[in-house]
Structure formats: structure tokens, C-alpha cells
Coordinates of C-alpha atoms in Angstrom, one line a residue:
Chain A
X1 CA 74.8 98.4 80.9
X2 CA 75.5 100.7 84.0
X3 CA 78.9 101.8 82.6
X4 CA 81.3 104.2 84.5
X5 CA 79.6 107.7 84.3
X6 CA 80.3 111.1 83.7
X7 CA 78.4 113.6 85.9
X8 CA 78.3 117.0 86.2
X9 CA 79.4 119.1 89.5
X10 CA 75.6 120.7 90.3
X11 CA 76.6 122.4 93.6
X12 CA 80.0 122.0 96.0
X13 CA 79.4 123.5 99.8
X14 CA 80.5 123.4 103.5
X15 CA 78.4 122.2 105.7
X16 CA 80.5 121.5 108.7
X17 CA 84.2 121.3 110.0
X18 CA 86.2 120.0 106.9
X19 CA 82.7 118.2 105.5
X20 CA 81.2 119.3 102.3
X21 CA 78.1 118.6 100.3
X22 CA 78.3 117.8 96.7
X23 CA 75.7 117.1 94.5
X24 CA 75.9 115.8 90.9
X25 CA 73.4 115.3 87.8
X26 CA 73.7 112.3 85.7
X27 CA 72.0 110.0 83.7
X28 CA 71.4 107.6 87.0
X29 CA 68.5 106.3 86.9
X30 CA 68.0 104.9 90.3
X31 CA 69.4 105.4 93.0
X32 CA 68.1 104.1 97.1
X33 CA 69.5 104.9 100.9
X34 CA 72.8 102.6 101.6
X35 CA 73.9 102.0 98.4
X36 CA 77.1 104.3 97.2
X37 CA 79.0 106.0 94.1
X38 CA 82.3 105.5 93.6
X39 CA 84.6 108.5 92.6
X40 CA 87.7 108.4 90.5
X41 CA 90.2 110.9 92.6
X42 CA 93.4 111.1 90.2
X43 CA 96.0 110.5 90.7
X44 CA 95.0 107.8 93.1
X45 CA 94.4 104.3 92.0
X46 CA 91.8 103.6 94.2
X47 CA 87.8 105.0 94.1
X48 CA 86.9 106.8 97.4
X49 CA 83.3 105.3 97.7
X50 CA 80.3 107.6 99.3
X51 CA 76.5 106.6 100.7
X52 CA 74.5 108.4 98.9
X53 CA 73.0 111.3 101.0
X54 CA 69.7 112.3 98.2
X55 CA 69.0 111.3 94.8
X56 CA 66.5 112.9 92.9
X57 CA 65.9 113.4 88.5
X58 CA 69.8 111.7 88.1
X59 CA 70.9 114.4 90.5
X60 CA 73.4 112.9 93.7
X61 CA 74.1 114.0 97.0
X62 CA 76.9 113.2 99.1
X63 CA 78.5 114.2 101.8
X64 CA 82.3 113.4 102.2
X65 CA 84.7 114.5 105.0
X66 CA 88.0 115.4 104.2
X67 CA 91.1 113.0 104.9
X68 CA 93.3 113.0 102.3
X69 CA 94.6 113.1 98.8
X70 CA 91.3 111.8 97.4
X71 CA 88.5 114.1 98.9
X72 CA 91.1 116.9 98.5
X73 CA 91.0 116.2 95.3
X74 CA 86.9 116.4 95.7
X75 CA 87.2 119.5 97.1
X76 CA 89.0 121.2 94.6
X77 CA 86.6 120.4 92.1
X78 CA 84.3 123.5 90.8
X79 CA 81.0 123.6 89.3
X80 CA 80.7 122.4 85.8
X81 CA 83.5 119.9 86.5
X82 CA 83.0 116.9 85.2
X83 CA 82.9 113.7 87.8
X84 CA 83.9 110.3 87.2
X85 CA 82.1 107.9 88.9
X86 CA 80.4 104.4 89.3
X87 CA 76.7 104.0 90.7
X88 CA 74.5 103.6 92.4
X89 CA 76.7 100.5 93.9
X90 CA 75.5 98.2 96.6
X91 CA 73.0 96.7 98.3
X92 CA 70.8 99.6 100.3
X93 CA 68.6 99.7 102.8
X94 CA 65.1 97.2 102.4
X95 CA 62.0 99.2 103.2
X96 CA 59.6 98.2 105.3
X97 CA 56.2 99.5 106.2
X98 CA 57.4 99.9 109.8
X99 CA 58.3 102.2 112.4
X100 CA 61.4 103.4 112.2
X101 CA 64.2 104.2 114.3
X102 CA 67.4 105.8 112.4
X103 CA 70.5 105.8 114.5
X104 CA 73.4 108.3 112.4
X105 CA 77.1 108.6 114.2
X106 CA 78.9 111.7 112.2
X107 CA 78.9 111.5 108.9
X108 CA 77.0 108.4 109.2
X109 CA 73.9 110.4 108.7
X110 CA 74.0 110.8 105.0
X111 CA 72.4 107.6 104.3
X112 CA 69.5 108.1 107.2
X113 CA 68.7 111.1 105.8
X114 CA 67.9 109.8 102.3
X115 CA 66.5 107.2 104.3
X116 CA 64.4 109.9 105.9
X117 CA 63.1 110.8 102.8
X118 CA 62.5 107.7 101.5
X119 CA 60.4 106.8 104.6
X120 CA 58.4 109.9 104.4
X121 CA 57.7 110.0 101.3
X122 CA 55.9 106.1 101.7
X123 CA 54.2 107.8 105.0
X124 CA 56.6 105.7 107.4
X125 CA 56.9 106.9 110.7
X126 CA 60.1 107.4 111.6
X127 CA 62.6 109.2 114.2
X128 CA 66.1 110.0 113.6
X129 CA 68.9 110.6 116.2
X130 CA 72.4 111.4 115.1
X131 CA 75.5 112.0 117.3
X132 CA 78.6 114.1 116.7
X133 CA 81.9 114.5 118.4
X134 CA 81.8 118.7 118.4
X135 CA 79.9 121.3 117.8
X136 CA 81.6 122.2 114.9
X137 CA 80.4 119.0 113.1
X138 CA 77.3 118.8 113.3
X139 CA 74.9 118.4 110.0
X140 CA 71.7 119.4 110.4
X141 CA 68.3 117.7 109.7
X142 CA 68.0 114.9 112.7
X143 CA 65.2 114.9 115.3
X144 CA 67.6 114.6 117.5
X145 CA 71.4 115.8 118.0
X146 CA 73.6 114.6 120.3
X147 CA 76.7 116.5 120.3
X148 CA 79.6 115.4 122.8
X149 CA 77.9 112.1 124.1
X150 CA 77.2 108.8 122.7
X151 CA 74.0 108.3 120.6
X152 CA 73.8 104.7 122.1
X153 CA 73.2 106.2 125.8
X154 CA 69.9 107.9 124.5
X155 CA 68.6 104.6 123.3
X156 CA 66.8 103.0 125.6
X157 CA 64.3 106.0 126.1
X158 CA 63.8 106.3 123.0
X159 CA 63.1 102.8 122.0
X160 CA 60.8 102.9 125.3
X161 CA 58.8 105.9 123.9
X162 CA 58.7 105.6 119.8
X163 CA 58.5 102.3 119.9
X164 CA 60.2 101.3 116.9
X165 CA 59.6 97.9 114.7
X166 CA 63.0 98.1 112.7
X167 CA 66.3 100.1 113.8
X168 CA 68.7 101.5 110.8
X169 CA 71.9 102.7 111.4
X170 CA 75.2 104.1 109.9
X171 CA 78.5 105.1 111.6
X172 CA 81.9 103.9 112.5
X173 CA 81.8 100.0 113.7
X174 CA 81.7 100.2 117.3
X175 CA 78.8 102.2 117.4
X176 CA 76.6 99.9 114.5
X177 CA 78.1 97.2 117.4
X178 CA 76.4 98.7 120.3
X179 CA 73.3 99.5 118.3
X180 CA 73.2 95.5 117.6
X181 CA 73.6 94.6 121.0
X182 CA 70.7 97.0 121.5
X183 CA 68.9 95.6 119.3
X184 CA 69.2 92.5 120.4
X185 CA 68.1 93.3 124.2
X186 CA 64.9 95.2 122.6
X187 CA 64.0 92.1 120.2
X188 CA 64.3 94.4 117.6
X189 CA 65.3 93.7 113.7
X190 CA 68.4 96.6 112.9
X191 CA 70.0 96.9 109.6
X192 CA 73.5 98.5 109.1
X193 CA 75.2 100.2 106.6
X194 CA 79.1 99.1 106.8
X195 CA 82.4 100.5 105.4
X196 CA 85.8 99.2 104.7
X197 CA 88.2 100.0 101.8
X198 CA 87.8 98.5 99.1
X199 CA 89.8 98.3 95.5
X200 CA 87.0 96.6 93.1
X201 CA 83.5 98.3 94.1
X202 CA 81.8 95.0 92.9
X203 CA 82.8 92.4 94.9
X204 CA 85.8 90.9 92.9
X205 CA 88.5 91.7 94.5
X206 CA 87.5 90.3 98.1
X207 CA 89.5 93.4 99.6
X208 CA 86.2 94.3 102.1
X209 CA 84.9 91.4 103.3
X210 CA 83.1 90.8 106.9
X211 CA 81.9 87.4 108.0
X212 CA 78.6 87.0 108.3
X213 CA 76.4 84.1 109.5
X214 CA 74.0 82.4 106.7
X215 CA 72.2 79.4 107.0
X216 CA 73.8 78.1 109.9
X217 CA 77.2 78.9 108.8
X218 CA 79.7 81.8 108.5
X219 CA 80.4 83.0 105.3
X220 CA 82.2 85.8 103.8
X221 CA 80.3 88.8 102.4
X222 CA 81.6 92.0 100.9
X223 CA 80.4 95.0 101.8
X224 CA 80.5 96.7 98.7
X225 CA 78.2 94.2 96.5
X226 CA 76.6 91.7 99.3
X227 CA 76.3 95.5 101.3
X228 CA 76.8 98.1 102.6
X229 CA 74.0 96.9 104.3
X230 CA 73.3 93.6 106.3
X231 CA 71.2 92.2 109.6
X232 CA 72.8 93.5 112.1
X233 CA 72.4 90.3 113.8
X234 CA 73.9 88.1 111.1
X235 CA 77.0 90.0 111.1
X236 CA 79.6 88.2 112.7
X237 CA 81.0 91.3 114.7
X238 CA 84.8 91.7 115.9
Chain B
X1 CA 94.9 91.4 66.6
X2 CA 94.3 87.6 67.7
X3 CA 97.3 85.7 69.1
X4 CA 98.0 82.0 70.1
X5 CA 100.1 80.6 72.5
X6 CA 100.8 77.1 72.4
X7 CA 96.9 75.8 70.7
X8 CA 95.3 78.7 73.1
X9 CA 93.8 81.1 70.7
X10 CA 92.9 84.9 71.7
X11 CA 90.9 87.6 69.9
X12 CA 93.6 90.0 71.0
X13 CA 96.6 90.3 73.3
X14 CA 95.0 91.8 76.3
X15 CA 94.0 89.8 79.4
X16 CA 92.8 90.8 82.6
X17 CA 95.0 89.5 85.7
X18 CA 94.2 87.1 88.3
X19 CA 92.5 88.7 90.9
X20 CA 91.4 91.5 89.4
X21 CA 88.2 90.6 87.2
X22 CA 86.4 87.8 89.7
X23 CA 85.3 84.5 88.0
X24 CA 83.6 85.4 85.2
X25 CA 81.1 87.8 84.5
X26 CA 81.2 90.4 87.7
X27 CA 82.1 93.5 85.6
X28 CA 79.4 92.4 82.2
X29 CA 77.4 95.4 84.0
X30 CA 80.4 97.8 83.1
X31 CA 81.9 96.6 79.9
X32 CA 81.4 93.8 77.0
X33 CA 83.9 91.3 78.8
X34 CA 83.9 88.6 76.0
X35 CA 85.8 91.9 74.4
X36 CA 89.0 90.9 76.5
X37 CA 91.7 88.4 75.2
X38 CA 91.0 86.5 78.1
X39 CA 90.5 86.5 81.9
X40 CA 93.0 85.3 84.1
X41 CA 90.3 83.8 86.8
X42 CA 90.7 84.7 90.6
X43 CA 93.2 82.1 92.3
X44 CA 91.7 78.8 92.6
X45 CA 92.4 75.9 94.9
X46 CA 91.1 72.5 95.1
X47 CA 88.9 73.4 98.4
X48 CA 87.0 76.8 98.7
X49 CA 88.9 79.2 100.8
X50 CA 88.2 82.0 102.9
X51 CA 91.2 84.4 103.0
X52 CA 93.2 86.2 105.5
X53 CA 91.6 87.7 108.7
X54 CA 91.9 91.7 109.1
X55 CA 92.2 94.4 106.6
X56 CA 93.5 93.5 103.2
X57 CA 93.7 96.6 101.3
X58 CA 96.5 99.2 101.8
X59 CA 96.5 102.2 98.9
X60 CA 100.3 103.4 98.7
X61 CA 101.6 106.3 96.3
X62 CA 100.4 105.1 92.4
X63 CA 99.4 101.9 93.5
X64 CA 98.2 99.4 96.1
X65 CA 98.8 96.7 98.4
X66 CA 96.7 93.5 99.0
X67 CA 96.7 90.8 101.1
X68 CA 93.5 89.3 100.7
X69 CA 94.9 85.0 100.7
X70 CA 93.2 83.0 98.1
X71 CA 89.5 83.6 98.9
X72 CA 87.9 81.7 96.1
X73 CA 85.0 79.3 95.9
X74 CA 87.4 75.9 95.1
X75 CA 87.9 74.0 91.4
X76 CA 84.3 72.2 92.0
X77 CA 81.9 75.1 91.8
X78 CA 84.1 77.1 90.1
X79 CA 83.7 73.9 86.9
X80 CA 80.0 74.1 87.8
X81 CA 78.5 77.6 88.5
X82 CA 81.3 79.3 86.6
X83 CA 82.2 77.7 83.5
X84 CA 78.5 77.5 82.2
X85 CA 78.4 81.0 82.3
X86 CA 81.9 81.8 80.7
X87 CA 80.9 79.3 77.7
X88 CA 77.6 80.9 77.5
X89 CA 78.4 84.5 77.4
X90 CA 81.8 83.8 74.9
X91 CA 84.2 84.5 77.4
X92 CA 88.0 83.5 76.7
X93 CA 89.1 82.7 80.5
X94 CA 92.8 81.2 81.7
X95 CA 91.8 79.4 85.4
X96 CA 94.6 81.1 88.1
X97 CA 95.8 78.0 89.4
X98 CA 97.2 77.8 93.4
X99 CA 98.1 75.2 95.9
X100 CA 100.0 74.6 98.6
X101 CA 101.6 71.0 97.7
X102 CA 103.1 69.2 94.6
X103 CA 99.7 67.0 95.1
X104 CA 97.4 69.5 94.8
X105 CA 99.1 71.4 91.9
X106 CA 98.9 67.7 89.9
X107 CA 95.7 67.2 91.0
X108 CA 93.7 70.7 89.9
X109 CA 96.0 70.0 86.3
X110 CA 94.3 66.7 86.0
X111 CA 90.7 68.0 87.1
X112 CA 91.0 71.1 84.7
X113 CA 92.2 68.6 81.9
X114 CA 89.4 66.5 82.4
X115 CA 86.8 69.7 82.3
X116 CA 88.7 70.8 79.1
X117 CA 89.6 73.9 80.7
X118 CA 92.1 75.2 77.5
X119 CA 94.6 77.2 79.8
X120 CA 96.0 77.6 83.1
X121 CA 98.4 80.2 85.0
X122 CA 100.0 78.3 87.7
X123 CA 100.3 80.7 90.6
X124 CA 103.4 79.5 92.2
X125 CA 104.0 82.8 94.2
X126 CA 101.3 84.6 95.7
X127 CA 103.1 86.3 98.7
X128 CA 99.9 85.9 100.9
X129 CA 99.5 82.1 102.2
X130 CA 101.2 81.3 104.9
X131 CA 102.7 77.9 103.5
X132 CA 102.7 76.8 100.0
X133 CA 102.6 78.3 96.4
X134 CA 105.4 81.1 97.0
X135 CA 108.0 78.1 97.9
X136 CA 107.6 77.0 94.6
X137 CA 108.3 80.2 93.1
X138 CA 111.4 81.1 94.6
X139 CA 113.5 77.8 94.2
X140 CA 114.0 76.4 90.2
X141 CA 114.4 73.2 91.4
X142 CA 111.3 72.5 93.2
X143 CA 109.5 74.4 90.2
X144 CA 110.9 72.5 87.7
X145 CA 109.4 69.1 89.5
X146 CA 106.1 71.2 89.5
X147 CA 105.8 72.2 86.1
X148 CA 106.9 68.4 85.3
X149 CA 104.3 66.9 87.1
X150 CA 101.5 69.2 85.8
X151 CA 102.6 68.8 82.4
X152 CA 102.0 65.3 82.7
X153 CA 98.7 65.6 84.1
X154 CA 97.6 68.8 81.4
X155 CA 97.9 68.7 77.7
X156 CA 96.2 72.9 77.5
X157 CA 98.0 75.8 78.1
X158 CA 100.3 75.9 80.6
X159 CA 101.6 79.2 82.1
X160 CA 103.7 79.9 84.9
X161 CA 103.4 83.1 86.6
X162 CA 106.8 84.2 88.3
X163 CA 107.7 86.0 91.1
X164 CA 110.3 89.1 91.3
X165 CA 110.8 88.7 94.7
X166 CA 113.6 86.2 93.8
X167 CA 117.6 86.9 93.2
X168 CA 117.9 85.2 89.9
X169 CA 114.3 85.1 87.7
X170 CA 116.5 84.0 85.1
X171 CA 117.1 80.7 86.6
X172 CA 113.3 80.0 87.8
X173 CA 112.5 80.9 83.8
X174 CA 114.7 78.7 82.3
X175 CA 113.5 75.4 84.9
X176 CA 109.8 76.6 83.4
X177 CA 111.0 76.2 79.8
X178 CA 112.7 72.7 80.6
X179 CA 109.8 71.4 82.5
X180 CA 107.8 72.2 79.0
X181 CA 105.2 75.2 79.5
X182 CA 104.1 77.0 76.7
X183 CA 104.6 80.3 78.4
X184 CA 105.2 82.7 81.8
X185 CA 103.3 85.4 82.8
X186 CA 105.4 88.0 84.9
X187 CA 105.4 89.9 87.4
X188 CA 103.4 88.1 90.4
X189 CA 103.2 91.3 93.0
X190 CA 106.4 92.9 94.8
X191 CA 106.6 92.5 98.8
X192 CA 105.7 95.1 100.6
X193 CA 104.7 97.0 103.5
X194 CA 101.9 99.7 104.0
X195 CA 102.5 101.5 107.6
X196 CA 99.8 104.4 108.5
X197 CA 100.2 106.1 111.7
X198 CA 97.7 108.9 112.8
X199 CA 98.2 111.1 115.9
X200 CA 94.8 112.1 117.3
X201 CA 93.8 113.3 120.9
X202 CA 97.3 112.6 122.3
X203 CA 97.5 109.0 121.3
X204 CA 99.1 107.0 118.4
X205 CA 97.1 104.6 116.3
X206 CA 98.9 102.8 113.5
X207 CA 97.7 100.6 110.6
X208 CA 99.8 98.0 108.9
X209 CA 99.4 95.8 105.7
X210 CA 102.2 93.3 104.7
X211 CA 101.4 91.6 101.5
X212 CA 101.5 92.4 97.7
X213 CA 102.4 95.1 96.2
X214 CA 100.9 95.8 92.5
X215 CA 99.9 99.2 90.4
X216 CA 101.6 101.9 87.9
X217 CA 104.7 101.9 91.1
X218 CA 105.2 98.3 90.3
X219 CA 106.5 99.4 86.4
X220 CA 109.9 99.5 86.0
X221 CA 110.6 96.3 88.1
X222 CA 108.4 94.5 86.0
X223 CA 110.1 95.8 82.4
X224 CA 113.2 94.6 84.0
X225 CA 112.1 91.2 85.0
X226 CA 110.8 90.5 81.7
X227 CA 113.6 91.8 80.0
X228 CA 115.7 89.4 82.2
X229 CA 113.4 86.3 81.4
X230 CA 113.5 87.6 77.8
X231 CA 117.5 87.3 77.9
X232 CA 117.1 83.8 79.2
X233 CA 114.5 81.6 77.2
X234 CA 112.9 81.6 74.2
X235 CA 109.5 80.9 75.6
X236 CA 106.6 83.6 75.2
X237 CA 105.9 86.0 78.1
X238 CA 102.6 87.8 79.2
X239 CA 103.8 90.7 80.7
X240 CA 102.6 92.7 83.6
X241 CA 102.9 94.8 86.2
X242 CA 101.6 98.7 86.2
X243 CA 100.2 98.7 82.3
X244 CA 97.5 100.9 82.2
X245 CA 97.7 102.7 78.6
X246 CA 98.6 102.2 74.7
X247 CA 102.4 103.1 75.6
X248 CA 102.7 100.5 78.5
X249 CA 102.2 97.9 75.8
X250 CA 104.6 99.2 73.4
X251 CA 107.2 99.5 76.4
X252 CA 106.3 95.4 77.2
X253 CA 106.7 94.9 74.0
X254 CA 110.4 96.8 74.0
X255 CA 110.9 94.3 76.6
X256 CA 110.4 91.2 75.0
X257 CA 106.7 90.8 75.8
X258 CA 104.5 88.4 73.6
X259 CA 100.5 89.8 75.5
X260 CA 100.0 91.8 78.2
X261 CA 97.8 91.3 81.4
X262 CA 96.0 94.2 83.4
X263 CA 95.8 94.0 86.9
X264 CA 95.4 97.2 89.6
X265 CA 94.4 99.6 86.6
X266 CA 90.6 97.3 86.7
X267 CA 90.1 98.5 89.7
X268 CA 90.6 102.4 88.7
X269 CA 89.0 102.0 85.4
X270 CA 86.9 98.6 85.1
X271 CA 86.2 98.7 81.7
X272 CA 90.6 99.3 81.5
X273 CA 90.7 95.7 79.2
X274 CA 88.2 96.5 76.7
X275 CA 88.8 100.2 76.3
X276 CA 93.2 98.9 75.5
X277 CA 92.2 96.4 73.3
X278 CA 90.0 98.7 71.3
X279 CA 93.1 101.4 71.4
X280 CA 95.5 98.9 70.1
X281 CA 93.1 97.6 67.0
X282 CA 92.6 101.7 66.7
X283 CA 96.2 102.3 66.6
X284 CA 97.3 99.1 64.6
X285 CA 94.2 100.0 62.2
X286 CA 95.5 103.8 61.5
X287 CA 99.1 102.8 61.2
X288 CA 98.2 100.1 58.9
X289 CA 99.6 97.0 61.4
X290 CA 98.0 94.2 59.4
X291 CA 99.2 91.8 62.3
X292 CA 99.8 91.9 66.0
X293 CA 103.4 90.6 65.3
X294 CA 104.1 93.5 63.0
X295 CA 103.4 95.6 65.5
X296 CA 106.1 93.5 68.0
X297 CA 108.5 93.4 64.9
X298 CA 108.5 97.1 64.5
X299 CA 109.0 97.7 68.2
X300 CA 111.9 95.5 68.5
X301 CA 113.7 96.7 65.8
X302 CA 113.3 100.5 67.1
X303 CA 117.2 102.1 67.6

């Protein structure tokens, strides 16, 4: 049984404008790039779920940004706190032996660069671009920043030059959206990690869902049990 | 700790809301879910449906808003895939029961007495389909025809699940009792509105959710509703709205409650049903509660 878990606050730090990195141990056992934890922010009555930014002996890194009551909450947390949580949720990213592009928008990069590592660590080429609004946001650890612009613009050359088999991505919607449409004009496969809220974190509660096309039809999938990842072409985009 | 309403047996007065806990057995990862009373399934209809368009999830002060419209998968696949699985796994379950017509109401009865389903919540006012159910829910006559003609069609369980967003609930329980359920469940969610307006780089952007409003906010409306339905019929009432702990229950009880159902709180704690029922059996144990109804008794007749 996976249980709701207790974890332990390992380490709590800034690493950009109003974005922090915390990482917790716990009994996890497995953990893969796209899926998520869910974090109990009281008083709230809702989770606040995170993609998981690096898992390794039950520890977990996230990175969250703050917004409100919830990460505040987060935030205020010390060392030696207890967290709980729920995890590792979701559907993550499939691995394939194949050369990969990893498109990040802000703090979309968490799960391409636990991606990253997974890649590397199976010896799969792979290039990561990442774009932020301001300098003062940026999170390190991409092969390539864009700070200002649009990550989409740099594309093309890219995909010209690395030659990629498979695209991954994670970011706000408009930006997985133009990564599809590249995708598409490059005859290239892209998964994309999605986010919505959500109130169940296991796909009862039908709060998150996207349509998708399946089989010839559209469908409903949720994004935090059927996801956070899916085809970017079968998603039935807005 | 077991209770019966009507011939509906359950291992203990806590049941998880409509809505809240999926089909079946979604959470069994999290918690031992044939633990629960029952499960109140998701809202079913006779055709699969996919919901509302657009976000359906609006988190207010201590609670939450939803507006997600009946997605489920239909009474067909939910008597195939679902009920195997319920049976197998021991898994007391009450099917959430929606329509939009007098037909369809009749008809899922009859289909649910056929496939010996033991108990049903009629959802006669879920505030999130455009035509249909909530009708019911706000007028006693028209719910007094509907009861009627389900009770024909269903000799299990029958609950109706009210709506507070009504001037007199007293009147929409006492049409229930005439029409011959063996209980209501109460309170469906509360009306509301969830506006969020952010001001970033000169320009407005707003967020709005209209639909149901359900969580610890939701409280005190639903100990007076029941209180009200209490005063009115003699029928006995699953309360709900905002119970999250040991003392919600006792406050139900105070209210003239007969079980409880847990809604919002599963999706802050999922294992919320298991972990109550196993605090009430703790705390009827210590205090030496032989029975459920002692327990009620000894509420009631607090000063």
C-alpha cells in the first residue's frame, strides 16, 4: 500500500526570485521524471502538487514557486519538519533509447532535469533548452538559457542541428502548444508534462481533466492519474 | 458499530460521499476501503457523460468549489467493470443516482433493482447540469412524483439527497418520507461563486468558477439543515457537509443525524473514512459504547 507519507525536510533553499528547492527523505521507493508529490499545506483543503525535480535513496527534490497560502506555507517549513505528502503520483515520462530534445519554460524545468539525469544515466543523448521571463529567475543546469525570449523561436535550429528522435517538454500550456505544433512540422514524437488543479490526486474527482484523442475518438483523461504526461499529438489542445 | 437503514446493513456509520471516492477501488492504494461503511459511488446516469468544458476546481477559504457535471462512465459499465470489483474486494457501495427526467430516474431504479444493487442516493440536486436533477430538488411536488415512481420500480435502499439551496427543506423532506424512502442524505453542495483576479504587467486577468460549494466552510449550514429535516420527519438522515473529525460526528449526531458521509475532507486526507471509523470504534471502545445507538442516545440527551 503506498499510503500518505511522512517525510522529513532534508534541505530548504533559494534558488531564484521567489523559487525555492526542497528536498525530502522518505521511505519512497520509486520515483521517475513527470510524475509528482502531493503536499498537505494546512490550513488549506487542497494538496499543492509538484514534478518531481530528483529522486534518489527515498530522498525528493522539488522545486516550487511561491503564489500563495500553500507554498508560503512550504516556505516556512525548517529542517527536520515533518512533510505530509502523497507519491510519487502520475504517469511520468516513457524512456526511450532516443535522442533527446528537452524543451523547460520556467519552472517547467524541474522535470527535464530529473529527466536529464535519467537520460544520462542510460547513456541517452540528450540537449536541454529552458527559457525564463527575467534574469532573476533563472535555475541553472540547461544547455541552453533563454532569458527574455521565447524558447520556441530557438527551435528550429536546434532541431536542424541535434537532430532529435523524441521532444519532451514542461511549461505553461501555450508554450507545450507551440512545441506540438513544432513537433508536428518536424515529424517528430513530443511528450508533455501538463498541469491543472486538481482536488483528488488520483483521478476520482474528474476536477483536471483534458480531452485527448484515443482510438479514434475523444476522451477525457486526467492529468493527475492518466498524466501529467501524454502525446503531445493526442492531446486535444484549446 | 454496524448500522442498518431500511434492510441495508453497514459495518459502521461512515460513508464516503458521492464524488469524492470514484467508483470503487481508486484509493485501495491508500487505505483498506472495504474499512468504510459504504461508498456513495460517483454520480451515475443512464449514458456515460463527459462533464462541463473549462476549469472545474476553485479552492475558496476552508473549502472548495466544483463544477465538474456528472462525468461518469453510465449505469452499463458501471454494472459490468465496476460491480465485479466492489463484490470482489468486500466493498459496501450506495450507487449516486442522477438524471435529468422522471424517465430516466424510473428507469436507472429499475436497472439497479434488476442488478441487485442494495442501495441508491438519488441525486436530485447537483447544481452543475444545465437541465435536470436540481429541478427536482427544489420543488416537493415534483419530488414527491419522483420518489413515487422510483419506489415502484426499486424495492433496496432508497435515499434522497437534498439540497440547501431551497427556502423550505422542511417541505422537500417531508414529500421524501410520503413518497416512502428509507432515508435522506443532506447537504448536496451550497451555490457559489469563486472570482480570482490577478493584476500583472498592467493588465487584469480574472478566473471565475460558478458551481458547488462543499468543505469545513459548508458546516454550520449543513447542522442547520439537518436539524430542520430532523424537526420535520421521522425518517433517518445521513448527514454531511464539512465533517472531517471525531467531534463533527458527535455535532451530526446533536443534530439529529442517524450516519455520516465524508466528502471534501477525502481529498485532503484520502484515507479520512477509514482513519474516523477506526476513531469512533476507539472512542466508543474506551468509553464503553456497546452500541452505535448508545452513543446517539447519550448525545441527544446532553443539556
Amino acid at each position: 500500500m503506498k499510503k500518505i507519507k511522512k517525510g522529513t525536510v532534508e534541505k530548504i533553499e533559494k534558488i531564484a526570485q521567489d523559487t525555492y528547492a526542497l528536498e525530502i527523505s522518505s521511505d519512497v521507493k520509486e520515483a521517475h521524471a513527470g510524475q509528482f508529490i502531493s503536499i498537505l499545506c494546512p490550513p488549506k483543503t487542497l494538496r499543492r502538487p509538484f514534478s518531481i525535480k530528483g529522486f534518489k535513496d527515498g530522498k525528493i527534490q522539488v522545486f516550487f514557486r511561491l503564489k500563495g497560502e500553500g507554498t508560503n506555507y512550504i516556505k516556512s517549513l525548517k529542517v527536520g519538519d515533518s512533510v505530509d505528502f502523497m507519491g510519487a503520483l502520475g504517469t511520468g515520462f516513457n524512456i526511450e533509447n532516443k535522442k533527446s530534445l528537452l524543451v523547460g519554460a520556467g519552472i517547467g524545468i524541474a522535470p527535464m532535469l530529473f529527466l536529464k539525469d535519467e537520460l544520462n544515466s542510460k547513456g541517452i543523448e540528450n540537449f536541454l533548452i529552458t527559457g525564463f521571463k527575467a534574469q532573476n529567475e533563472v535555475i541553472q543546469g540547461s544547455d541552453k538559457t533563454v532569458v527574455g525570449g521565447s524558447v520556441i523561436d530557438y527551435l528550429d535550429e536546434i532541431i536542424k542541428e541535434f537532430k532529435p528522435q523524441v521532444i519532451y517538454s514542461c511549461g505553461p500550456e501555450i508554450v507545450l502548444k507551440l512545441v506540438n505544433q513544432k513537433a508536428l512540422e518536424h515529424n517528430i514524437d513530443a511528450f508533455v508534462a501538463m498541469e491543472k488543479v486538481f482536488a483528488c490526486q488520483v483521478g476520482v474527482c474528474r476536477g483536471c481533466v483534458i480531452k485527448v484523442k484515443k482510438d479514434g475518438k475523444v476522451q477525457n483523461a486526467t492529468i493527475c492519474h492518466d498524466g501529467p504526461v501524454f502525446k503531445s499529438s493526442e492531446v486535444v489542445w484549446e | 458499530m454496524g448500522i442498518k437503514i431500511a434492510d441495508f446493513e453497514m459495518k459502521n456509520p461512515i460513508i464516503a460521499a458521492s464524488g469524492t471516492f470514484g467508483y470503487a477501488d481508486e484509493y485501495e492504494d491508500f487505505c483498506d476501503v472495504s474499512q468504510i461503511g459504504a461508498i456513495a459511488t460517483k454520480g451515475i446516469t443512464l449514458e456515460p457523460r463527459l462533464g462541463n468544458e473549462g476549469d472545474r476546481i476553485f479552492e475558496t477559504d476552508c473549502g472548495m468549489i466544483n463544477r465538474i457535471g456528472l462525468e461518469n462512465i453510465g449505469i452499463e459499465r458501471f454494472i459490468e467493470e465496476k460491480i465485479p470489483i466492489l463484490k470482489k474486494k468486500n466493498i459496501t457501495y450506495i450507487l449516486n443516482a442522477a438524471g435529468s427526467t422522471l424517465e430516466d430516474y424510473a428507469q436507472l431504479a429499475s436497472i439497479a433493482n434488476k442488478a441487485g444493487i442494495e442501495a441508491i442516493e438519488l441525486n436530485v440536486s447537483c447544481p452543475n447540469v444545465k437541465s435536470g436533477c436540481l429541478e427536482f430538488g427544489v420543488d416537493s411536488n415534483s419530488l414527491h412524483e419522483l420518489v413515487l415512481r422510483v419506489r415502484k420500480n426499486y424495492d433496496g435502499c432508497l435515499i434522497v439527497k437534498l439540497t440547501p439551496n431551497v427556502t423550505s427543506i422542511e417541505s422537500l423532506a417531508l414529500a421524501v418520507e410520503k413518497a416512502g424512502a428509507d432515508a435522506i442524505s443532506a447537504i448536496n453542495t451550497l451555490k457559489g461563486l469563486g472570482i480570482k483576479i490577478d493584476y500583472i504587467n498592467g493588465k487584469f486577468y480574472k478566473k471565475e468558477v460558478q458551481g458547488g460549494l462543499s468543505g469545513k466552510c459548508i458546516k454550520p449550514v449543513a447542522l442547520a439543515m439537518v436539524k430542520r429535516i430532523r424537526s420535520a420527519v421521522k425518517l433517518p438522515i445521513i448527514g454531511m457537509g464539512g465533517i472531517s473529525g471525531l467531534s463533527d460526528l458527535f455535532e451530526f449526531i446533536s443534530a439529529g443525524a442517524d450516519a455520516f458521509e465524508v466528502g471534501t475532507h477525502n481529498f485532503t486526507q484520502c484515507d479520512a473514512c477509514v482513519s474516523l471509523a477506526l476513531e469512533l470504534e476507539e472512542f466508543m471502545r474506551e468509553n464503553k459504547f456497546s452500541t452505535f445507538k448508545d452513543l446517539k442516545t447519550a448525545i441527544k440527551e446532553i443539556n
